[in-house]
Amino acid sequence: MIVQMLTVGPFQENCYVIGDEGTGQGALIDPGDEAARIAIAVEGTNLEISQIIVTHAHIDHVGAIAQLADEYACPVLMHEEAEAMLQTVPQQAMMMGMRFGRVPKVDRNVADFEVLEVGPLRLHALYTPGHAPGHLSFLVEDGNLVFSGDALFAGSVGRTDLMGGSMEVLMRSIEERFLPLPDETRVLSGHGPETTIGRERMSNPFLQGPMGGAF
Ligand SMILES: [Zn+2]
């Protein structure tokens, strides 16, 4: 499996180029900014991008989607509960003194437990709200690898003070959907370095409560 991480834009968001060497089928997860740089990275992999997968609709995760969806003429996939947030991206930008280009159009909604196929790769959608409405994470079948978006980070968890955020809901998402995964599962998140489920279980300060969680 090909997994290439690019950290893009002023928010240092992690975009992932993923795919299968054998079939050349690929996908993008959260192309948040710097469309040209992402496209150059894709060229380097020789993958054919067949879909753009969105974990959640915060401005730093969606900024390059419209341009790259045009470039690859491919569908954009997101949870339907993230749609209202997506429509506020121009306002999210304005509040930060930034300008947002085009709000991307979502072609298909992804539901909890749905399996996305990228060539022979199978990505299981995990509904993990709390940081943002309709937040999804993606577990690669037989890959010991989860893309955690902004739900779980190395040594931290997603902020919950933005619209639609809830610490209680986020901690439930983490306990129910991440903590049952094997310790060796790699966690690739929306910001910061890679970690593992085992390392976070042991040392993430948010996961050290009496129940194995902060709540
Ligand atoms: Zn976010």
PDB file of C-alpha atoms and ligand atoms in Angstrom:
ATOM      1  CA  MET A   1       0.000   0.000   0.000  1.00  0.00           C
ATOM      2  CA  ILE A   2       1.196   3.474  -0.865  1.00  0.00           C
ATOM      3  CA  VAL A   3       0.671   6.102   1.844  1.00  0.00           C
ATOM      4  CA  GLN A   4       2.186   9.510   1.373  1.00  0.00           C
ATOM      5  CA  MET A   5       1.587  12.345   3.811  1.00  0.00           C
ATOM      6  CA  LEU A   6       1.792  15.995   2.793  1.00  0.00           C
ATOM      7  CA  THR A   7       1.486  18.728   5.392  1.00  0.00           C
ATOM      8  CA  VAL A   8      -0.229  21.658   3.698  1.00  0.00           C
ATOM      9  CA  GLY A   9      -1.392  25.205   4.234  1.00  0.00           C
ATOM     10  CA  PRO A  10      -1.229  27.696   7.099  1.00  0.00           C
ATOM     11  CA  PHE A  11      -2.871  25.202   9.495  1.00  0.00           C
ATOM     12  CA  GLN A  12      -0.273  22.507   8.725  1.00  0.00           C
ATOM     13  CA  GLU A  13      -2.934  19.973   7.860  1.00  0.00           C
ATOM     14  CA  ASN A  14      -1.986  16.433   6.837  1.00  0.00           C
ATOM     15  CA  CYS A  15      -3.298  15.346   3.451  1.00  0.00           C
ATOM     16  CA  TYR A  16      -2.797  11.702   2.483  1.00  0.00           C
ATOM     17  CA  VAL A  17      -2.229  10.238  -0.955  1.00  0.00           C
ATOM     18  CA  ILE A  18      -3.075   6.552  -0.687  1.00  0.00           C
ATOM     19  CA  GLY A  19      -3.278   3.729  -3.170  1.00  0.00           C
ATOM     20  CA  ASP A  20      -2.397   0.274  -4.362  1.00  0.00           C
ATOM     21  CA  GLU A  21       0.814  -0.294  -6.315  1.00  0.00           C
ATOM     22  CA  GLY A  22      -0.547  -3.311  -8.165  1.00  0.00           C
ATOM     23  CA  THR A  23      -3.607  -1.746  -9.746  1.00  0.00           C
ATOM     24  CA  GLY A  24      -2.488   1.891  -9.656  1.00  0.00           C
ATOM     25  CA  GLN A  25      -5.759   2.881  -8.013  1.00  0.00           C
ATOM     26  CA  GLY A  26      -5.525   5.755  -5.578  1.00  0.00           C
ATOM     27  CA  ALA A  27      -7.454   8.220  -3.445  1.00  0.00           C
ATOM     28  CA  LEU A  28      -6.858  11.465  -1.577  1.00  0.00           C
ATOM     29  CA  ILE A  29      -7.825  11.967   2.038  1.00  0.00           C
ATOM     30  CA  ASP A  30      -8.416  15.581   3.144  1.00  0.00           C
ATOM     31  CA  PRO A  31      -6.656  17.646   0.489  1.00  0.00           C
ATOM     32  CA  GLY A  32      -6.822  20.785   2.600  1.00  0.00           C
ATOM     33  CA  ASP A  33      -4.665  23.254   0.667  1.00  0.00           C
ATOM     34  CA  GLU A  34      -1.829  23.541  -1.882  1.00  0.00           C
ATOM     35  CA  ALA A  35      -3.603  21.685  -4.701  1.00  0.00           C
ATOM     36  CA  ALA A  36      -0.622  22.003  -7.053  1.00  0.00           C
ATOM     37  CA  ARG A  37       1.774  20.465  -4.546  1.00  0.00           C
ATOM     38  CA  ILE A  38      -0.621  17.577  -3.927  1.00  0.00           C
ATOM     39  CA  ALA A  39      -1.007  17.009  -7.680  1.00  0.00           C
ATOM     40  CA  ILE A  40       2.782  16.880  -8.084  1.00  0.00           C
ATOM     41  CA  ALA A  41       2.998  14.301  -5.296  1.00  0.00           C
ATOM     42  CA  VAL A  42       0.280  12.247  -6.994  1.00  0.00           C
ATOM     43  CA  GLU A  43       2.267  12.323 -10.259  1.00  0.00           C
ATOM     44  CA  GLY A  44       5.245  10.948  -8.370  1.00  0.00           C
ATOM     45  CA  THR A  45       3.222   7.941  -7.225  1.00  0.00           C
ATOM     46  CA  ASN A  46       1.757   7.149 -10.675  1.00  0.00           C
ATOM     47  CA  LEU A  47      -1.578   6.535  -8.978  1.00  0.00           C
ATOM     48  CA  GLU A  48      -4.856   7.239 -10.685  1.00  0.00           C
ATOM     49  CA  ILE A  49      -6.996   9.171  -8.203  1.00  0.00           C
ATOM     50  CA  SER A  50     -10.528   7.781  -8.240  1.00  0.00           C
ATOM     51  CA  GLN A  51     -12.004   9.515  -5.198  1.00  0.00           C
ATOM     52  CA  ILE A  52     -11.490  12.285  -2.668  1.00  0.00           C
ATOM     53  CA  ILE A  53     -12.373  11.271   0.868  1.00  0.00           C
ATOM     54  CA  VAL A  54     -13.205  13.913   3.498  1.00  0.00           C
ATOM     55  CA  THR A  55     -12.980  13.275   7.243  1.00  0.00           C
ATOM     56  CA  HIS A  56     -14.775  16.504   8.173  1.00  0.00           C
ATOM     57  CA  ALA A  57     -15.601  19.928   6.780  1.00  0.00           C
ATOM     58  CA  HIS A  58     -13.254  22.290   8.609  1.00  0.00           C
ATOM     59  CA  ILE A  59     -11.589  24.841   6.359  1.00  0.00           C
ATOM     60  CA  ASP A  60      -8.104  23.366   6.731  1.00  0.00           C
ATOM     61  CA  HIS A  61      -9.260  19.952   5.435  1.00  0.00           C
ATOM     62  CA  VAL A  62     -11.248  20.999   2.370  1.00  0.00           C
ATOM     63  CA  GLY A  63      -9.411  23.883   0.675  1.00  0.00           C
ATOM     64  CA  ALA A  64      -7.976  21.976  -2.297  1.00  0.00           C
ATOM     65  CA  ILE A  65     -10.909  19.640  -2.930  1.00  0.00           C
ATOM     66  CA  ALA A  66     -12.774  21.612  -5.604  1.00  0.00           C
ATOM     67  CA  GLN A  67      -9.662  22.079  -7.735  1.00  0.00           C
ATOM     68  CA  LEU A  68      -8.470  18.472  -7.399  1.00  0.00           C
ATOM     69  CA  ALA A  69     -11.943  17.011  -7.995  1.00  0.00           C
ATOM     70  CA  ASP A  70     -11.886  18.899 -11.303  1.00  0.00           C
ATOM     71  CA  GLU A  71      -8.357  17.772 -12.073  1.00  0.00           C
ATOM     72  CA  TYR A  72      -9.129  14.068 -11.544  1.00  0.00           C
ATOM     73  CA  ALA A  73     -12.817  14.223 -12.521  1.00  0.00           C
ATOM     74  CA  CYS A  74     -13.499  12.103  -9.458  1.00  0.00           C
ATOM     75  CA  PRO A  75     -16.235  12.013  -6.813  1.00  0.00           C
ATOM     76  CA  VAL A  76     -15.970  13.643  -3.392  1.00  0.00           C
ATOM     77  CA  LEU A  77     -17.134  11.531  -0.443  1.00  0.00           C
ATOM     78  CA  MET A  78     -18.187  12.812   2.984  1.00  0.00           C
ATOM     79  CA  HIS A  79     -20.668  12.074   5.779  1.00  0.00           C
ATOM     80  CA  GLU A  80     -23.968  13.876   5.267  1.00  0.00           C
ATOM     81  CA  GLU A  81     -23.876  15.472   8.728  1.00  0.00           C
ATOM     82  CA  ALA A  82     -20.782  17.420   7.631  1.00  0.00           C
ATOM     83  CA  GLU A  83     -22.638  19.171   4.811  1.00  0.00           C
ATOM     84  CA  ALA A  84     -23.965  22.120   6.869  1.00  0.00           C
ATOM     85  CA  MET A  85     -20.431  22.814   8.124  1.00  0.00           C
ATOM     86  CA  LEU A  86     -19.075  22.625   4.585  1.00  0.00           C
ATOM     87  CA  GLN A  87     -21.450  25.364   3.509  1.00  0.00           C
ATOM     88  CA  THR A  88     -19.998  27.654   6.217  1.00  0.00           C
ATOM     89  CA  VAL A  89     -16.422  27.378   4.937  1.00  0.00           C
ATOM     90  CA  PRO A  90     -16.462  30.839   3.302  1.00  0.00           C
ATOM     91  CA  GLN A  91     -17.569  32.299   6.667  1.00  0.00           C
ATOM     92  CA  GLN A  92     -14.931  30.211   8.501  1.00  0.00           C
ATOM     93  CA  ALA A  93     -12.394  31.832   6.168  1.00  0.00           C
ATOM     94  CA  MET A  94     -13.727  35.353   6.571  1.00  0.00           C
ATOM     95  CA  MET A  95     -13.593  35.116  10.370  1.00  0.00           C
ATOM     96  CA  MET A  96      -9.889  34.349  10.049  1.00  0.00           C
ATOM     97  CA  GLY A  97      -9.270  37.135   7.568  1.00  0.00           C
ATOM     98  CA  MET A  98      -8.811  34.636   4.756  1.00  0.00           C
ATOM     99  CA  ARG A  99     -10.521  34.087   1.484  1.00  0.00           C
ATOM    100  CA  PHE A 100     -11.867  30.719   0.410  1.00  0.00           C
ATOM    101  CA  GLY A 101     -12.106  29.844  -3.264  1.00  0.00           C
ATOM    102  CA  ARG A 102     -14.829  27.393  -4.166  1.00  0.00           C
ATOM    103  CA  VAL A 103     -16.918  25.286  -1.812  1.00  0.00           C
ATOM    104  CA  PRO A 104     -16.530  21.738  -3.130  1.00  0.00           C
ATOM    105  CA  LYS A 105     -19.521  19.722  -4.174  1.00  0.00           C
ATOM    106  CA  VAL A 106     -19.997  16.401  -2.427  1.00  0.00           C
ATOM    107  CA  ASP A 107     -21.002  13.608  -4.797  1.00  0.00           C
ATOM    108  CA  ARG A 108     -21.690  10.833  -2.365  1.00  0.00           C
ATOM    109  CA  ASN A 109     -22.415  10.541   1.347  1.00  0.00           C
ATOM    110  CA  VAL A 110     -20.545   7.921   3.322  1.00  0.00           C
ATOM    111  CA  ALA A 111     -22.298   6.221   6.230  1.00  0.00           C
ATOM    112  CA  ASP A 112     -20.897   4.596   9.358  1.00  0.00           C
ATOM    113  CA  PHE A 113     -19.536   1.070   8.683  1.00  0.00           C
ATOM    114  CA  GLU A 114     -19.535   1.651   4.939  1.00  0.00           C
ATOM    115  CA  VAL A 115     -16.562   0.167   3.096  1.00  0.00           C
ATOM    116  CA  LEU A 116     -14.819   2.273   0.440  1.00  0.00           C
ATOM    117  CA  GLU A 117     -12.807   0.406  -2.152  1.00  0.00           C
ATOM    118  CA  VAL A 118      -9.613   1.839  -3.608  1.00  0.00           C
ATOM    119  CA  GLY A 119      -8.510  -0.931  -5.948  1.00  0.00           C
ATOM    120  CA  PRO A 120      -8.118  -3.919  -3.604  1.00  0.00           C
ATOM    121  CA  LEU A 121      -7.794  -1.674  -0.532  1.00  0.00           C
ATOM    122  CA  ARG A 122     -10.831  -1.603   1.708  1.00  0.00           C
ATOM    123  CA  LEU A 123     -11.404   1.413   3.950  1.00  0.00           C
ATOM    124  CA  HIS A 124     -13.977   0.986   6.708  1.00  0.00           C
ATOM    125  CA  ALA A 125     -15.713   4.243   7.636  1.00  0.00           C
ATOM    126  CA  LEU A 126     -15.829   4.851  11.401  1.00  0.00           C
ATOM    127  CA  TYR A 127     -18.316   7.469  12.567  1.00  0.00           C
ATOM    128  CA  THR A 128     -16.274   9.477  15.084  1.00  0.00           C
ATOM    129  CA  PRO A 129     -18.075  12.779  15.848  1.00  0.00           C
ATOM    130  CA  GLY A 130     -17.244  15.166  18.687  1.00  0.00           C
ATOM    131  CA  HIS A 131     -14.602  17.350  17.020  1.00  0.00           C
ATOM    132  CA  ALA A 132     -16.896  18.234  14.124  1.00  0.00           C
ATOM    133  CA  PRO A 133     -20.321  17.070  12.914  1.00  0.00           C
ATOM    134  CA  GLY A 134     -20.240  13.994  10.715  1.00  0.00           C
ATOM    135  CA  HIS A 135     -16.548  13.357  11.370  1.00  0.00           C
ATOM    136  CA  LEU A 136     -15.370  10.079   9.840  1.00  0.00           C
ATOM    137  CA  SER A 137     -12.192   8.092  10.362  1.00  0.00           C
ATOM    138  CA  PHE A 138     -11.085   5.309   8.033  1.00  0.00           C
ATOM    139  CA  LEU A 139      -9.661   1.947   9.036  1.00  0.00           C
ATOM    140  CA  VAL A 140      -7.722   0.095   6.360  1.00  0.00           C
ATOM    141  CA  GLU A 141      -8.763  -3.563   6.361  1.00  0.00           C
ATOM    142  CA  ASP A 142      -5.831  -5.894   7.101  1.00  0.00           C
ATOM    143  CA  GLY A 143      -3.607  -2.833   7.090  1.00  0.00           C
ATOM    144  CA  ASN A 144      -3.192  -2.098  10.800  1.00  0.00           C
ATOM    145  CA  LEU A 145      -3.747   1.516   9.869  1.00  0.00           C
ATOM    146  CA  VAL A 146      -6.378   4.101  10.712  1.00  0.00           C
ATOM    147  CA  PHE A 147      -6.781   7.614   9.347  1.00  0.00           C
ATOM    148  CA  SER A 148      -8.123   9.437  12.399  1.00  0.00           C
ATOM    149  CA  GLY A 149      -8.779  12.913  10.997  1.00  0.00           C
ATOM    150  CA  ASP A 150      -8.953  15.412  13.856  1.00  0.00           C
ATOM    151  CA  ALA A 151     -10.501  12.970  16.338  1.00  0.00           C
ATOM    152  CA  LEU A 152      -7.279  11.496  17.765  1.00  0.00           C
ATOM    153  CA  PHE A 153      -3.742  12.898  17.625  1.00  0.00           C
ATOM    154  CA  ALA A 154      -0.388  11.821  18.989  1.00  0.00           C
ATOM    155  CA  GLY A 155      -0.675  12.912  22.615  1.00  0.00           C
ATOM    156  CA  SER A 156      -3.945  14.762  22.200  1.00  0.00           C
ATOM    157  CA  VAL A 157      -7.488  14.753  20.863  1.00  0.00           C
ATOM    158  CA  GLY A 158      -9.386  17.138  18.607  1.00  0.00           C
ATOM    159  CA  ARG A 159     -10.561  20.475  19.949  1.00  0.00           C
ATOM    160  CA  THR A 160     -14.244  20.596  20.801  1.00  0.00           C
ATOM    161  CA  ASP A 161     -14.844  24.343  21.118  1.00  0.00           C
ATOM    162  CA  LEU A 162     -15.829  24.863  17.485  1.00  0.00           C
ATOM    163  CA  MET A 163     -19.364  24.657  16.077  1.00  0.00           C
ATOM    164  CA  GLY A 164     -20.919  21.247  16.713  1.00  0.00           C
ATOM    165  CA  GLY A 165     -18.083  20.116  18.988  1.00  0.00           C
ATOM    166  CA  SER A 166     -18.571  18.088  22.189  1.00  0.00           C
ATOM    167  CA  MET A 167     -15.866  16.614  24.428  1.00  0.00           C
ATOM    168  CA  GLU A 168     -18.283  14.014  25.741  1.00  0.00           C
ATOM    169  CA  VAL A 169     -19.189  12.870  22.241  1.00  0.00           C
ATOM    170  CA  LEU A 170     -15.547  12.891  21.137  1.00  0.00           C
ATOM    171  CA  MET A 171     -14.403  10.770  24.068  1.00  0.00           C
ATOM    172  CA  ARG A 172     -17.197   8.294  23.359  1.00  0.00           C
ATOM    173  CA  SER A 173     -16.089   8.115  19.705  1.00  0.00           C
ATOM    174  CA  ILE A 174     -12.508   7.415  20.774  1.00  0.00           C
ATOM    175  CA  GLU A 175     -13.470   4.804  23.364  1.00  0.00           C
ATOM    176  CA  GLU A 176     -15.896   2.980  21.104  1.00  0.00           C
ATOM    177  CA  ARG A 177     -14.131   3.173  17.765  1.00  0.00           C
ATOM    178  CA  PHE A 178     -10.374   3.587  18.362  1.00  0.00           C
ATOM    179  CA  LEU A 179      -9.578   1.922  21.668  1.00  0.00           C
ATOM    180  CA  PRO A 180     -10.873  -1.537  20.599  1.00  0.00           C
ATOM    181  CA  LEU A 181      -8.251  -1.557  17.808  1.00  0.00           C
ATOM    182  CA  PRO A 182      -5.040  -3.548  18.358  1.00  0.00           C
ATOM    183  CA  ASP A 183      -2.119  -1.727  19.987  1.00  0.00           C
ATOM    184  CA  GLU A 184       0.028  -1.947  16.866  1.00  0.00           C
ATOM    185  CA  THR A 185      -2.518  -0.100  14.709  1.00  0.00           C
ATOM    186  CA  ARG A 186      -0.842   2.929  13.131  1.00  0.00           C
ATOM    187  CA  VAL A 187      -2.734   6.193  13.597  1.00  0.00           C
ATOM    188  CA  LEU A 188      -2.342   8.785  10.858  1.00  0.00           C
ATOM    189  CA  SER A 189      -4.088  11.963  11.893  1.00  0.00           C
ATOM    190  CA  GLY A 190      -5.071  15.316  10.443  1.00  0.00           C
ATOM    191  CA  HIS A 191      -2.292  17.190  12.227  1.00  0.00           C
ATOM    192  CA  GLY A 192       1.046  16.238  13.719  1.00  0.00           C
ATOM    193  CA  PRO A 193       3.084  13.042  13.628  1.00  0.00           C
ATOM    194  CA  GLU A 194       2.048   9.427  13.252  1.00  0.00           C
ATOM    195  CA  THR A 195       1.387   7.379  16.375  1.00  0.00           C
ATOM    196  CA  THR A 196      -0.135   4.008  17.336  1.00  0.00           C
ATOM    197  CA  ILE A 197      -3.224   2.977  19.280  1.00  0.00           C
ATOM    198  CA  GLY A 198      -0.994   1.324  21.894  1.00  0.00           C
ATOM    199  CA  ARG A 199       1.082   4.442  22.453  1.00  0.00           C
ATOM    200  CA  GLU A 200      -2.028   6.610  22.826  1.00  0.00           C
ATOM    201  CA  ARG A 201      -3.692   4.077  25.128  1.00  0.00           C
ATOM    202  CA  MET A 202      -0.582   4.201  27.355  1.00  0.00           C
ATOM    203  CA  SER A 203       0.347   7.861  27.297  1.00  0.00           C
ATOM    204  CA  ASN A 204      -2.320  10.133  25.789  1.00  0.00           C
ATOM    205  CA  PRO A 205      -3.337  12.361  28.745  1.00  0.00           C
ATOM    206  CA  PHE A 206      -6.942  12.407  27.526  1.00  0.00           C
ATOM    207  CA  LEU A 207      -7.181   8.609  27.748  1.00  0.00           C
ATOM    208  CA  GLN A 208      -5.868   8.104  31.292  1.00  0.00           C
ATOM    209  CA  GLY A 209      -9.163   8.301  33.234  1.00  0.00           C
ATOM    210  CA  PRO A 210     -10.551   5.514  35.425  1.00  0.00           C
ATOM    211  CA  MET A 211     -12.471   3.904  32.555  1.00  0.00           C
ATOM    212  CA  GLY A 212      -9.560   4.205  30.171  1.00  0.00           C
ATOM    213  CA  GLY A 213     -11.056   7.497  29.114  1.00  0.00           C
ATOM    214  CA  ALA A 214     -11.515  11.009  30.414  1.00  0.00           C
ATOM    215  CA  PHE A 215     -15.241  10.454  30.957  1.00  0.00           C
TER     216      PHE A 215
HETATM  217 ZN    ZN B   1     -10.893  19.983  12.256  1.00  0.00          ZN
END
